[in-house]
mmCIF file of C-alpha atoms in Angstrom:
data_model
loop_
_atom_site.group_PDB
_atom_site.id
_atom_site.type_symbol
_atom_site.label_atom_id
_atom_site.label_comp_id
_atom_site.label_asym_id
_atom_site.label_seq_id
_atom_site.Cartn_x
_atom_site.Cartn_y
_atom_site.Cartn_z
ATOM 1 C CA UNK S 18 103.374 108.142 79.530
ATOM 2 C CA UNK S 19 102.649 104.946 81.365
ATOM 3 C CA UNK S 20 103.739 101.782 79.645
ATOM 4 C CA UNK S 21 101.808 98.544 79.551
ATOM 5 C CA UNK S 22 104.361 96.215 81.118
ATOM 6 C CA UNK S 23 104.333 92.453 80.654
ATOM 7 C CA UNK S 24 106.928 89.802 81.403
ATOM 8 C CA UNK S 25 107.861 89.884 77.710
ATOM 9 C CA UNK S 26 108.159 93.668 77.431
ATOM 10 C CA UNK S 27 111.423 95.153 76.258
ATOM 11 C CA UNK S 28 112.684 97.834 78.670
ATOM 12 C CA UNK S 29 112.773 101.396 77.393
ATOM 13 C CA UNK S 30 115.844 103.000 78.992
ATOM 14 C CA UNK S 31 116.204 106.721 79.577
ATOM 15 C CA UNK S 32 118.023 108.623 76.868
ATOM 16 C CA UNK S 33 119.020 112.163 76.086
ATOM 17 C CA UNK S 34 116.368 114.854 76.112
ATOM 18 C CA UNK S 35 112.665 114.478 76.577
ATOM 19 C CA UNK S 36 110.969 111.245 75.867
ATOM 20 C CA UNK S 37 109.197 108.297 77.289
ATOM 21 C CA UNK S 38 111.211 105.749 79.201
ATOM 22 C CA UNK S 39 110.695 103.264 81.996
ATOM 23 C CA UNK S 40 110.648 104.533 85.525
ATOM 24 C CA UNK S 41 112.289 102.696 88.408
ATOM 25 C CA UNK S 42 108.859 101.355 89.402
ATOM 26 C CA UNK S 43 108.308 99.979 85.896
ATOM 27 C CA UNK S 44 111.588 98.038 86.056
ATOM 28 C CA UNK S 45 110.440 96.569 89.384
ATOM 29 C CA UNK S 46 107.022 95.736 87.917
ATOM 30 C CA UNK S 47 108.677 94.052 84.925
ATOM 31 C CA UNK S 48 110.930 92.005 87.203
ATOM 32 C CA UNK S 49 107.958 90.930 89.359
ATOM 33 C CA UNK S 50 106.047 89.827 86.263
ATOM 34 C CA UNK S 51 109.092 87.880 85.096
ATOM 35 C CA UNK S 52 109.406 86.197 88.495
ATOM 36 C CA UNK S 53 105.758 85.124 88.223
ATOM 37 C CA UNK S 54 106.080 83.953 84.618
ATOM 38 C CA UNK S 55 109.566 82.441 84.504
ATOM 39 C CA UNK S 56 110.950 82.234 88.045
ATOM 40 C CA UNK S 57 113.489 84.371 89.838
ATOM 41 C CA UNK S 58 116.592 83.021 88.065
ATOM 42 C CA UNK S 59 115.303 83.946 84.603
ATOM 43 C CA UNK S 60 113.851 87.222 85.908
ATOM 44 C CA UNK S 61 117.207 88.135 87.446
ATOM 45 C CA UNK S 62 119.087 87.278 84.246
ATOM 46 C CA UNK S 63 116.709 89.336 82.105
ATOM 47 C CA UNK S 64 116.893 92.305 84.481
ATOM 48 C CA UNK S 65 120.674 92.239 84.844
ATOM 49 C CA UNK S 66 121.050 92.005 81.057
ATOM 50 C CA UNK S 67 118.686 94.919 80.434
ATOM 51 C CA UNK S 68 120.035 96.984 83.309
ATOM 52 C CA UNK S 69 123.669 96.574 82.312
ATOM 53 C CA UNK S 70 122.933 97.429 78.681
ATOM 54 C CA UNK S 71 121.968 101.017 79.550
ATOM 55 C CA UNK S 72 124.748 103.200 78.169
ATOM 56 C CA UNK S 73 125.833 106.795 78.051
ATOM 57 C CA UNK S 74 125.641 109.372 80.802
ATOM 58 C CA UNK S 75 122.564 107.628 82.219
ATOM 59 C CA UNK S 76 124.256 104.232 82.329
ATOM 60 C CA UNK S 77 123.796 102.140 85.419
ATOM 61 C CA UNK S 78 127.398 102.810 86.427
ATOM 62 C CA UNK S 79 126.980 106.567 86.190
ATOM 63 C CA UNK S 80 125.838 108.727 89.090
ATOM 64 C CA UNK S 81 123.073 110.291 86.950
ATOM 65 C CA UNK S 82 121.107 107.050 86.925
ATOM 66 C CA UNK S 83 118.608 107.981 89.620
ATOM 67 C CA UNK S 84 117.057 104.547 90.190
ATOM 68 C CA UNK S 85 120.088 103.512 92.201
ATOM 69 C CA UNK S 86 119.216 106.239 94.750
ATOM 70 C CA UNK S 87 115.637 104.980 95.148
ATOM 71 C CA UNK S 88 115.600 102.966 98.394
ATOM 72 C CA UNK S 89 112.578 100.866 97.458
ATOM 73 C CA UNK S 90 114.201 100.047 94.097
ATOM 74 C CA UNK S 91 117.568 99.098 95.588
ATOM 75 C CA UNK S 92 115.974 97.167 98.463
ATOM 76 C CA UNK S 93 113.739 95.223 96.081
ATOM 77 C CA UNK S 94 116.620 94.074 93.883
ATOM 78 C CA UNK S 95 118.920 93.483 96.854
ATOM 79 C CA UNK S 96 116.332 90.961 98.091
ATOM 80 C CA UNK S 97 116.993 89.071 94.841
ATOM 81 C CA UNK S 98 120.767 89.329 95.250
ATOM 82 C CA UNK S 99 121.169 92.078 92.648
ATOM 83 C CA UNK S 100 123.237 95.146 93.542
ATOM 84 C CA UNK S 101 121.998 97.989 91.354
ATOM 85 C CA UNK S 102 124.115 100.678 92.998
ATOM 86 C CA UNK S 103 127.609 102.017 92.908
ATOM 87 C CA UNK S 104 129.859 103.407 95.636
ATOM 88 C CA UNK S 105 128.131 106.803 95.803
ATOM 89 C CA UNK S 106 124.555 105.541 95.602
ATOM 90 C CA UNK S 107 125.239 102.784 98.127
ATOM 91 C CA UNK S 108 126.586 105.426 100.529
ATOM 92 C CA UNK S 109 123.529 107.628 99.940
ATOM 93 C CA UNK S 110 121.034 104.802 100.487
ATOM 94 C CA UNK S 111 122.989 103.648 103.564
ATOM 95 C CA UNK S 112 122.750 107.190 104.939
ATOM 96 C CA UNK S 113 119.012 107.065 104.228
ATOM 97 C CA UNK S 114 118.814 103.820 106.190
ATOM 98 C CA UNK S 115 120.569 105.531 109.116
ATOM 99 C CA UNK S 116 118.133 108.446 108.958
ATOM 100 C CA UNK S 117 115.203 106.005 108.942
ATOM 101 C CA UNK S 118 116.712 104.113 111.866
ATOM 102 C CA UNK S 119 117.207 107.381 113.747
ATOM 103 C CA UNK S 120 113.564 108.215 113.036
ATOM 104 C CA UNK S 121 112.545 104.861 114.471
ATOM 105 C CA UNK S 122 114.669 105.531 117.568
ATOM 106 C CA UNK S 123 113.101 108.986 117.867
ATOM 107 C CA UNK S 124 109.648 107.428 117.611
ATOM 108 C CA UNK S 125 110.652 104.893 120.258
ATOM 109 C CA UNK S 126 111.872 107.681 122.560
ATOM 110 C CA UNK S 127 108.616 109.530 121.968
ATOM 111 C CA UNK S 128 106.620 106.414 122.851
ATOM 112 C CA UNK S 129 108.752 105.899 125.963
ATOM 113 C CA UNK S 130 108.238 109.527 126.951
ATOM 114 C CA UNK S 131 104.471 109.118 126.563
ATOM 115 C CA UNK S 132 104.594 105.984 128.706
ATOM 116 C CA UNK S 133 106.687 107.664 131.388
ATOM 117 C CA UNK S 134 104.252 110.599 131.612
ATOM 118 C CA UNK S 135 101.772 108.366 133.397
ATOM 119 C CA UNK S 136 103.918 105.410 134.516
ATOM 120 C CA UNK S 137 106.397 107.469 136.498
ATOM 121 C CA UNK S 138 103.788 109.202 138.686
ATOM 122 C CA UNK S 139 102.025 105.852 139.246
ATOM 123 C CA UNK S 140 105.336 104.220 140.212
ATOM 124 C CA UNK S 141 106.106 107.099 142.597
ATOM 125 C CA UNK S 142 102.649 106.809 144.146
ATOM 126 C CA UNK S 143 103.100 103.049 144.661
ATOM 127 C CA UNK S 144 106.558 103.629 146.154
ATOM 128 C CA UNK S 145 105.111 106.275 148.492
ATOM 129 C CA UNK S 146 102.339 103.893 149.610
ATOM 130 C CA UNK S 147 104.844 101.089 150.238
ATOM 131 C CA UNK S 148 107.161 103.455 152.137
ATOM 132 C CA UNK S 149 104.239 104.711 154.230
ATOM 133 C CA UNK S 150 103.171 101.151 155.077
ATOM 134 C CA UNK S 151 106.743 100.256 156.027
ATOM 135 C CA UNK S 152 107.105 103.381 158.157
ATOM 136 C CA UNK S 153 103.758 102.721 159.871
ATOM 137 C CA UNK S 154 104.715 99.115 160.633
ATOM 138 C CA UNK S 155 108.173 100.103 161.807
ATOM 139 C CA UNK S 156 107.420 103.156 163.929
ATOM 140 C CA UNK S 157 103.717 103.282 164.758
ATOM 141 C CA UNK S 158 103.410 99.706 165.942
ATOM 142 C CA UNK S 159 106.773 100.049 167.493
#
């Protein structure tokens, strides 16, 4: 069930069993609306208060709270100076950052490979022309 979120909404934390509760994206949406309505300081205070009040096995300190493994969620709140993770989730999201960085490097290598497919033969052709001109000037004109 999708909630209608406003800056004055009260978060609905996950509990035991089936039920409707706020997703990670809904917490982000709520925070954004609070930033617009009240400014980032008040938005941060409201979020931290609501986030830290989650209790039980799904508490924010527990590893079963999945929002802390959501890179977009953690990155969003980190931009506001709020660390929503713990040691394990921070390690997991850091590993995800490394994988993304490796993907970017792989893409860069792929782009370089594509460039070299035509640039290398052109460079060799230019070098051959220059070498031929040098050899002609050196030996033919002699």
